[in-house]
Amino acid sequence: MRGVSLVETEHLTKRYGSSVTALDDLTVTIEPGVIGLLGSNGAGKSTLIRILLGLLEPTSGRALVMDLDAATQGSEIRARVGYLPEHDCLPPDVSATDFVTHMGRMSGLPAGAARERAAEVLRHVGLFEERYRSIGGYSTGMKQRVKLAQALVHDPRLLLLDEPTNGLDPAGRDDMLDLVRRTGTEFGIAVIVSSHLLGEIERVCDGIVAVEGGRLLRADTLSSFTGRTRVLVVEVEEGHAALAEELGRRGLRVGLEARLVLVDAPDGAPHDVIRDAVVDLDLALVRLEQRRGTLEDLFRPTRPEAAGAV
Amino acid sequence: MTPAAPPSRPEVVTPAGVIYDIGYQRYDGPRLGRGAVVRALYGSSLRSAFGIGRGGRAKIVPFGLFALAMLPSLIAVGVAALLNEAVEIFTYDNYLWELRLVFALFVAAQAPELVGRDQQHRVLTLYFSRALERADYVAAKVAAMVTALFLIMAVPLVTLLIGTVLGAEDVLSALGDELRELPGVVGNSLLHAILLAAMGLAVASYTPRRAYATGGIIALFLILGVVAGLVGELAEEGGWRYVVLLSPFALVDGVRRWAFGGRVAESPVDFDLVPGAAHLLVYLLVVAALGALVAWRYRRLQA
């Protein structure tokens, strides 16, 4: 027995004009939780989210959000959903407090309640004294937090986050992902978060919906997706070819990609071996890290072989 | 379930100014309907039409123009009080006509403030991804623009009216006389406010760029006024005499005169050439068409 699904789409298709197909016969059922919507740029992620909000009309097919029809019950869906768009959407000459309060009122909160909620959600997203300053002076990270705050101010049942880490530096990314994770797990708000980075989705989501070219590639729980990106990236200033050769000699499966040495590390991390090889060859190590999974890794089934070929 | 439960660990020493992370709170309070949301948007839009809630610089233009609009009525009242003589330069009928430039500038400056900003910064997406309908947004913005224009027109006129009453020798009979003018004062202001708001919003809603919108609105007033003036003077006869209706201020002055009477000396309105009912008809058509243009724009706009 299952309850009401979060999102159900049936043969959802969206064409712009006659040539561009953004969504192509997409049928998927998404259960509540923190769900990652994974796809490269132009895969149809934003289009799907905007159809779910009732902002775009599908060319054909049907979408249900919390059992409400996106085509006919858009306003009821939007009342229960918080949306963080991919693009900038904040006025520069207003303070975060005033702006989030206003957006709370636009969601039907009474004036006093909107002010309280704004203060609460801004604190939740980590904006403190700076929330009284004009948004125009904010960093990208702070703006993303304001965008998340306005999506949360009316306490939605579902958050639709379109590339919330866009334009953030690594620390900002981590903060934002933590925030998404906490909001989704601790407070029982369902989250659909889109990204083109598998690594991000891996960190915060319970399930993944992967789309490419407007089609569904795969919808599954996270565990079935993991374990595929155990690739270490080694970058040295010079002599990457020599390093690859040396690592191969020491028993590692190694590949070259441009000036990077890729090391397949399926069981444990051979960091020591790599370090020793670098020292022995007297090379300057620039970076040694776990490869951040991308769509490429996920959808190229030959990844381990590619990494293993010397 | 809530993380707010007080920790009872004995080693916790509470220094001054601890920050408790009480985390995210659910909201169980009331949620208001469409009407309340529209009223809230109307209120905030009306305030921003005067730059309230924005920085100091945003107030310079609207309040400067408001002061200009007030000036003649304050002078008239002041002179009447000091010299005990009525100044007859400005009447309820010609006040708005004489100051038409001020009102045109006001709508040119503030209509983009109301509808252009949300497009420029793409805030519109956040409005349209809420329960609010697009028509609600448009209704609130139009009502706010009409109200702002109404205020900048009616407040000076009502000031003039109050001043006239207080400056009169027989205040009570003056009050009776002047109150009879009140419907005309209110109606005239409303007629002007509706047409000007429709013109301003029809232009401003089509561009997110403030400079284009302001320039476009000023150009619209100028071109219509000049064409109507030139052609109207050349053609006093035949079908061309209707060209006078192209001038927004002549058009609305015609409707005013048709509804409330009283001639404005400088106005080209002449009911012998173009009947009053024609003014009213064209006025209604123009306002409806401009309103449809605004509605059309927001129906098409990608959020």
GROMACS .gro file of N, CA, C and O in nm, chain A residues 50 55-56 75 78-79 83 85 87-94 99 102-103 105-110 113 117 120 123-124 150 152-157 187 189, chain B residues 3 21-28 30-33 36-37 40-41 44 47 53-55 113 117 121-123 125-134 302-303:
model
  312
   50ARG      N    1   0.884   2.383  -1.386
   50ARG     CA    2   0.789   2.489  -1.417
   50ARG      C    3   0.653   2.433  -1.459
   50ARG      O    4   0.550   2.496  -1.434
   55LEU      N    5   0.330   2.685  -1.414
   55LEU     CA    6   0.376   2.808  -1.481
   55LEU      C    7   0.386   2.786  -1.631
   55LEU      O    8   0.378   2.881  -1.709
   56LEU      N    9   0.407   2.662  -1.671
   56LEU     CA   10   0.415   2.628  -1.813
   56LEU      C   11   0.308   2.524  -1.842
   56LEU      O   12   0.280   2.439  -1.758
   75SER      N   13  -0.305   2.692  -0.902
   75SER     CA   14  -0.297   2.785  -0.789
   75SER      C   15  -0.302   2.711  -0.656
   75SER      O   16  -0.238   2.751  -0.559
   78ARG      N   17   0.047   2.579  -0.615
   78ARG     CA   18   0.143   2.685  -0.581
   78ARG      C   19   0.127   2.732  -0.436
   78ARG      O   20   0.224   2.777  -0.375
   79ALA      N   21   0.006   2.719  -0.382
   79ALA     CA   22  -0.014   2.758  -0.243
   79ALA      C   23   0.061   2.664  -0.148
   79ALA      O   24   0.097   2.703  -0.037
   83TYR      N   25   0.917   2.771  -0.425
   83TYR     CA   26   0.994   2.757  -0.549
   83TYR      C   27   1.116   2.847  -0.545
   83TYR      O   28   1.106   2.966  -0.515
   85PRO      N   29   1.381   2.966  -0.809
   85PRO     CA   30   1.415   2.962  -0.950
   85PRO      C   31   1.566   2.958  -0.969
   85PRO      O   32   1.642   2.995  -0.879
   87HIS      N   33   1.730   3.139  -1.189
   87HIS     CA   34   1.786   3.270  -1.223
   87HIS      C   35   1.773   3.368  -1.105
   87HIS      O   36   1.705   3.341  -1.008
   88ASP      N   37   1.839   3.484  -1.119
   88ASP     CA   38   1.823   3.590  -1.020
   88ASP      C   39   1.677   3.633  -1.016
   88ASP      O   40   1.613   3.642  -1.119
   89CYS      N   41   1.628   3.662  -0.898
   89CYS     CA   42   1.488   3.704  -0.890
   89CYS      C   43   1.468   3.798  -0.771
   89CYS      O   44   1.358   3.805  -0.717
   90LEU      N   45   1.573   3.868  -0.729
   90LEU     CA   46   1.561   3.953  -0.611
   90LEU      C   47   1.582   4.100  -0.648
   90LEU      O   48   1.671   4.132  -0.724
   91PRO      N   49   1.497   4.187  -0.593
   91PRO     CA   50   1.518   4.330  -0.617
   91PRO      C   51   1.637   4.379  -0.534
   91PRO      O   52   1.651   4.337  -0.419
   92PRO      N   53   1.723   4.463  -0.589
   92PRO     CA   54   1.844   4.501  -0.517
   92PRO      C   55   1.824   4.603  -0.406
   92PRO      O   56   1.902   4.608  -0.312
   93ASP      N   57   1.718   4.683  -0.415
   93ASP     CA   58   1.708   4.799  -0.326
   93ASP      C   59   1.615   4.777  -0.207
   93ASP      O   60   1.559   4.870  -0.152
   94VAL      N   61   1.594   4.651  -0.171
   94VAL     CA   62   1.508   4.619  -0.058
   94VAL      C   63   1.589   4.530   0.037
   94VAL      O   64   1.678   4.457  -0.008
   99PHE      N   65   1.181   4.205   0.204
   99PHE     CA   66   1.144   4.129   0.085
   99PHE      C   67   1.076   3.998   0.122
   99PHE      O   68   0.971   3.963   0.068
  102HIS      N   69   0.735   4.056   0.255
  102HIS     CA   70   0.640   4.085   0.146
  102HIS      C   71   0.598   3.957   0.075
  102HIS      O   72   0.480   3.936   0.048
  103MET      N   73   0.696   3.870   0.048
  103MET     CA   74   0.663   3.746  -0.021
  103MET      C   75   0.575   3.655   0.066
  103MET      O   76   0.492   3.581   0.016
  105ARG      N   77   0.349   3.771   0.272
  105ARG     CA   78   0.214   3.827   0.258
  105ARG      C   79   0.153   3.787   0.124
  105ARG      O   80   0.034   3.763   0.114
  106MET      N   81   0.237   3.780   0.021
  106MET     CA   82   0.187   3.739  -0.110
  106MET      C   83   0.143   3.593  -0.109
  106MET      O   84   0.073   3.547  -0.199
  107SER      N   85   0.186   3.518  -0.008
  107SER     CA   86   0.139   3.380   0.006
  107SER      C   87   0.021   3.371   0.103
  107SER      O   88  -0.019   3.262   0.140
  108GLY      N   89  -0.029   3.486   0.146
  108GLY     CA   90  -0.150   3.485   0.227
  108GLY      C   91  -0.128   3.492   0.377
  108GLY      O   92  -0.221   3.475   0.454
  109LEU      N   93  -0.004   3.515   0.421
  109LEU     CA   94   0.017   3.530   0.565
  109LEU      C   95  -0.028   3.669   0.608
  109LEU      O   96  -0.005   3.767   0.538
  110PRO      N   97  -0.089   3.681   0.726
  110PRO     CA   98  -0.122   3.814   0.779
  110PRO      C   99   0.008   3.891   0.805
  110PRO      O  100   0.114   3.830   0.823
  113ALA      N  101   0.226   3.791   1.111
  113ALA     CA  102   0.278   3.656   1.096
  113ALA      C  103   0.387   3.653   0.990
  113ALA      O  104   0.489   3.583   1.005
  117ARG      N  105   0.756   3.511   1.047
  117ARG     CA  106   0.806   3.401   0.965
  117ARG      C  107   0.932   3.442   0.890
  117ARG      O  108   1.026   3.363   0.877
  120GLU      N  109   1.218   3.422   1.113
  120GLU     CA  110   1.249   3.283   1.143
  120GLU      C  111   1.322   3.214   1.028
  120GLU      O  112   1.425   3.150   1.048
  123ARG      N  113   1.671   3.339   0.970
  123ARG     CA  114   1.763   3.282   1.067
  123ARG      C  115   1.794   3.136   1.031
  123ARG      O  116   1.907   3.092   1.038
  124HIS      N  117   1.691   3.066   0.989
  124HIS     CA  118   1.710   2.926   0.951
  124HIS      C  119   1.811   2.913   0.836
  124HIS      O  120   1.895   2.823   0.836
  150GLN      N  121   1.258   3.288   0.087
  150GLN     CA  122   1.127   3.326   0.033
  150GLN      C  123   1.048   3.203  -0.010
  150GLN      O  124   0.926   3.206  -0.013
  152LEU      N  125   1.049   2.931   0.159
  152LEU     CA  126   1.009   2.863   0.283
  152LEU      C  127   0.913   2.945   0.368
  152LEU      O  128   0.854   2.891   0.462
  153VAL      N  129   0.898   3.074   0.336
  153VAL     CA  130   0.833   3.164   0.431
  153VAL      C  131   0.689   3.122   0.462
  153VAL      O  132   0.642   3.138   0.574
  154HIS      N  133   0.620   3.063   0.364
  154HIS     CA  134   0.481   3.025   0.388
  154HIS      C  135   0.469   2.880   0.431
  154HIS      O  136   0.360   2.823   0.426
  155ASP      N  137   0.580   2.819   0.473
  155ASP     CA  138   0.581   2.682   0.524
  155ASP      C  139   0.517   2.585   0.426
  155ASP      O  140   0.411   2.527   0.454
  156PRO      N  141   0.579   2.566   0.309
  156PRO     CA  142   0.520   2.481   0.205
  156PRO      C  143   0.532   2.334   0.240
  156PRO      O  144   0.609   2.295   0.328
  157ARG      N  145   0.454   2.251   0.170
  157ARG     CA  146   0.464   2.106   0.187
  157ARG      C  147   0.576   2.052   0.099
  157ARG      O  148   0.626   1.942   0.122
  187PHE      N  149   1.247   1.852   0.898
  187PHE     CA  150   1.119   1.920   0.911
  187PHE      C  151   1.011   1.862   0.823
  187PHE      O  152   0.904   1.917   0.810
  189ILE      N  153   0.961   1.847   0.512
  189ILE     CA  154   0.918   1.910   0.389
  189ILE      C  155   0.978   1.830   0.273
  189ILE      O  156   1.098   1.805   0.271
  313PRO      N  157   1.343   2.020   1.860
  313PRO     CA  158   1.478   2.023   1.918
  313PRO      C  159   1.490   2.127   2.029
  313PRO      O  160   1.598   2.151   2.080
  331ASP      N  161   1.996   2.734   1.866
  331ASP     CA  162   1.945   2.701   1.734
  331ASP      C  163   1.814   2.629   1.753
  331ASP      O  164   1.808   2.510   1.781
  332ILE      N  165   1.705   2.704   1.740
  332ILE     CA  166   1.576   2.639   1.755
  332ILE      C  167   1.527   2.590   1.621
  332ILE      O  168   1.418   2.538   1.608
  333GLY      N  169   1.608   2.610   1.518
  333GLY     CA  170   1.580   2.550   1.389
  333GLY      C  171   1.457   2.606   1.321
  333GLY      O  172   1.408   2.713   1.353
  334TYR      N  173   1.409   2.529   1.227
  334TYR     CA  174   1.295   2.569   1.148
  334TYR      C  175   1.166   2.539   1.223
  334TYR      O  176   1.153   2.436   1.285
  335GLN      N  177   1.073   2.632   1.218
  335GLN     CA  178   0.946   2.613   1.285
  335GLN      C  179   0.836   2.598   1.180
  335GLN      O  180   0.836   2.665   1.080
  336ARG      N  181   0.742   2.512   1.210
  336ARG     CA  182   0.626   2.502   1.120
  336ARG      C  183   0.535   2.621   1.147
  336ARG      O  184   0.539   2.682   1.252
  337TYR      N  185   0.450   2.653   1.048
  337TYR     CA  186   0.355   2.762   1.064
  337TYR      C  187   0.214   2.705   1.067
  337TYR      O  188   0.173   2.638   0.972
  338ASP      N  189   0.143   2.733   1.176
  338ASP     CA  190   0.008   2.680   1.188
  338ASP      C  191  -0.097   2.791   1.187
  338ASP      O  192  -0.215   2.765   1.205
  340PRO      N  193  -0.313   3.144   1.057
  340PRO     CA  194  -0.411   3.161   0.949
  340PRO      C  195  -0.344   3.189   0.814
  340PRO      O  196  -0.235   3.245   0.807
  341ARG      N  197  -0.411   3.145   0.710
  341ARG     CA  198  -0.370   3.178   0.574
  341ARG      C  199  -0.487   3.250   0.507
  341ARG      O  200  -0.598   3.197   0.503
  342LEU      N  201  -0.459   3.369   0.458
  342LEU     CA  202  -0.567   3.451   0.405
  342LEU      C  203  -0.590   3.420   0.257
  342LEU      O  204  -0.505   3.364   0.190
  343GLY      N  205  -0.706   3.461   0.210
  343GLY     CA  206  -0.744   3.429   0.072
  343GLY      C  207  -0.694   3.530  -0.028
  343GLY      O  208  -0.616   3.619   0.003
  346ALA      N  209  -0.730   3.921   0.034
  346ALA     CA  210  -0.633   3.979   0.128
  346ALA      C  211  -0.497   3.995   0.061
  346ALA      O  212  -0.427   4.094   0.083
  347VAL      N  213  -0.460   3.899  -0.023
  347VAL     CA  214  -0.331   3.907  -0.091
  347VAL      C  215  -0.331   4.024  -0.189
  347VAL      O  216  -0.235   4.102  -0.196
  350ALA      N  217  -0.297   4.340   0.001
  350ALA     CA  218  -0.161   4.360   0.049
  350ALA      C  219  -0.070   4.409  -0.064
  350ALA      O  220   0.012   4.498  -0.045
  351LEU      N  221  -0.087   4.350  -0.182
  351LEU     CA  222  -0.005   4.392  -0.296
  351LEU      C  223  -0.041   4.534  -0.338
  351LEU      O  224   0.046   4.615  -0.372
  354SER      N  225   0.123   4.774  -0.082
  354SER     CA  226   0.268   4.790  -0.097
  354SER      C  227   0.300   4.861  -0.228
  354SER      O  228   0.395   4.939  -0.237
  357ARG      N  229   0.238   5.235  -0.183
  357ARG     CA  230   0.348   5.297  -0.111
  357ARG      C  231   0.470   5.314  -0.201
  357ARG      O  232   0.536   5.418  -0.199
  363GLY      N  233   0.919   5.298   0.157
  363GLY     CA  234   0.968   5.162   0.169
  363GLY      C  235   1.089   5.137   0.081
  363GLY      O  236   1.144   5.028   0.077
  364ARG      N  237   1.130   5.239   0.007
  364ARG     CA  238   1.254   5.232  -0.070
  364ARG      C  239   1.349   5.334  -0.009
  364ARG      O  240   1.318   5.399   0.090
  365GLY      N  241   1.463   5.349  -0.073
  365GLY     CA  242   1.559   5.444  -0.020
  365GLY      C  243   1.511   5.587  -0.037
  365GLY      O  244   1.407   5.614  -0.097
  423GLU      N  245   0.811   5.212  -1.199
  423GLU     CA  246   0.841   5.170  -1.063
  423GLU      C  247   0.744   5.057  -1.022
  423GLU      O  248   0.785   4.958  -0.959
  427ARG      N  249   0.995   4.720  -1.244
  427ARG     CA  250   1.093   4.663  -1.150
  427ARG      C  251   1.079   4.513  -1.136
  427ARG      O  252   1.177   4.439  -1.139
  431HIS      N  253   1.399   4.277  -1.246
  431HIS     CA  254   1.472   4.190  -1.154
  431HIS      C  255   1.414   4.050  -1.149
  431HIS      O  256   1.453   3.969  -1.067
  432ARG      N  257   1.317   4.023  -1.235
  432ARG     CA  258   1.254   3.892  -1.250
  432ARG      C  259   1.188   3.844  -1.120
  432ARG      O  260   1.182   3.725  -1.093
  433VAL      N  261   1.139   3.940  -1.042
  433VAL     CA  262   1.066   3.905  -0.921
  433VAL      C  263   0.930   3.846  -0.958
  433VAL      O  264   0.868   3.773  -0.880
  435THR      N  265   0.853   3.609  -1.137
  435THR     CA  266   0.853   3.463  -1.121
  435THR      C  267   0.807   3.424  -0.981
  435THR      O  268   0.732   3.328  -0.965
  436LEU      N  269   0.853   3.499  -0.881
  436LEU     CA  270   0.819   3.464  -0.743
  436LEU      C  271   0.672   3.493  -0.714
  436LEU      O  272   0.608   3.424  -0.635
  437TYR      N  273   0.618   3.599  -0.776
  437TYR     CA  274   0.474   3.625  -0.760
  437TYR      C  275   0.393   3.514  -0.826
  437TYR      O  276   0.302   3.460  -0.766
  438PHE      N  277   0.429   3.483  -0.951
  438PHE     CA  278   0.347   3.390  -1.028
  438PHE      C  279   0.366   3.245  -0.982
  438PHE      O  280   0.290   3.158  -1.021
  439SER      N  281   0.469   3.219  -0.900
  439SER     CA  282   0.482   3.083  -0.847
  439SER      C  283   0.413   3.072  -0.711
  439SER      O  284   0.431   2.975  -0.639
  440ARG      N  285   0.335   3.174  -0.677
  440ARG     CA  286   0.252   3.166  -0.557
  440ARG      C  287   0.106   3.151  -0.598
  440ARG      O  288   0.075   3.149  -0.718
  441ALA      N  289   0.019   3.144  -0.497
  441ALA     CA  290  -0.122   3.118  -0.528
  441ALA      C  291  -0.186   3.233  -0.606
  441ALA      O  292  -0.285   3.213  -0.676
  442LEU      N  293  -0.128   3.351  -0.591
  442LEU     CA  294  -0.178   3.470  -0.661
  442LEU      C  295  -0.196   3.445  -0.811
  442LEU      O  296  -0.108   3.391  -0.877
  443GLU      N  297  -0.311   3.486  -0.865
  443GLU     CA  298  -0.333   3.475  -1.010
  443GLU      C  299  -0.274   3.597  -1.080
  443GLU      O  300  -0.260   3.703  -1.021
  444ARG      N  301  -0.244   3.578  -1.207
  444ARG     CA  302  -0.188   3.691  -1.283
  444ARG      C  303  -0.282   3.809  -1.285
  444ARG      O  304  -0.241   3.924  -1.272
  612GLN      N  305   0.633   3.530  -1.982
  612GLN     CA  306   0.689   3.409  -1.922
  612GLN      C  307   0.736   3.442  -1.781
  612GLN      O  308   0.812   3.534  -1.762
  613ALA      N  309   0.689   3.367  -1.687
  613ALA     CA  310   0.733   3.392  -1.549
  613ALA      C  311   0.869   3.330  -1.527
  613ALA      O  312   0.899   3.228  -1.585
   0.00000   0.00000   0.00000
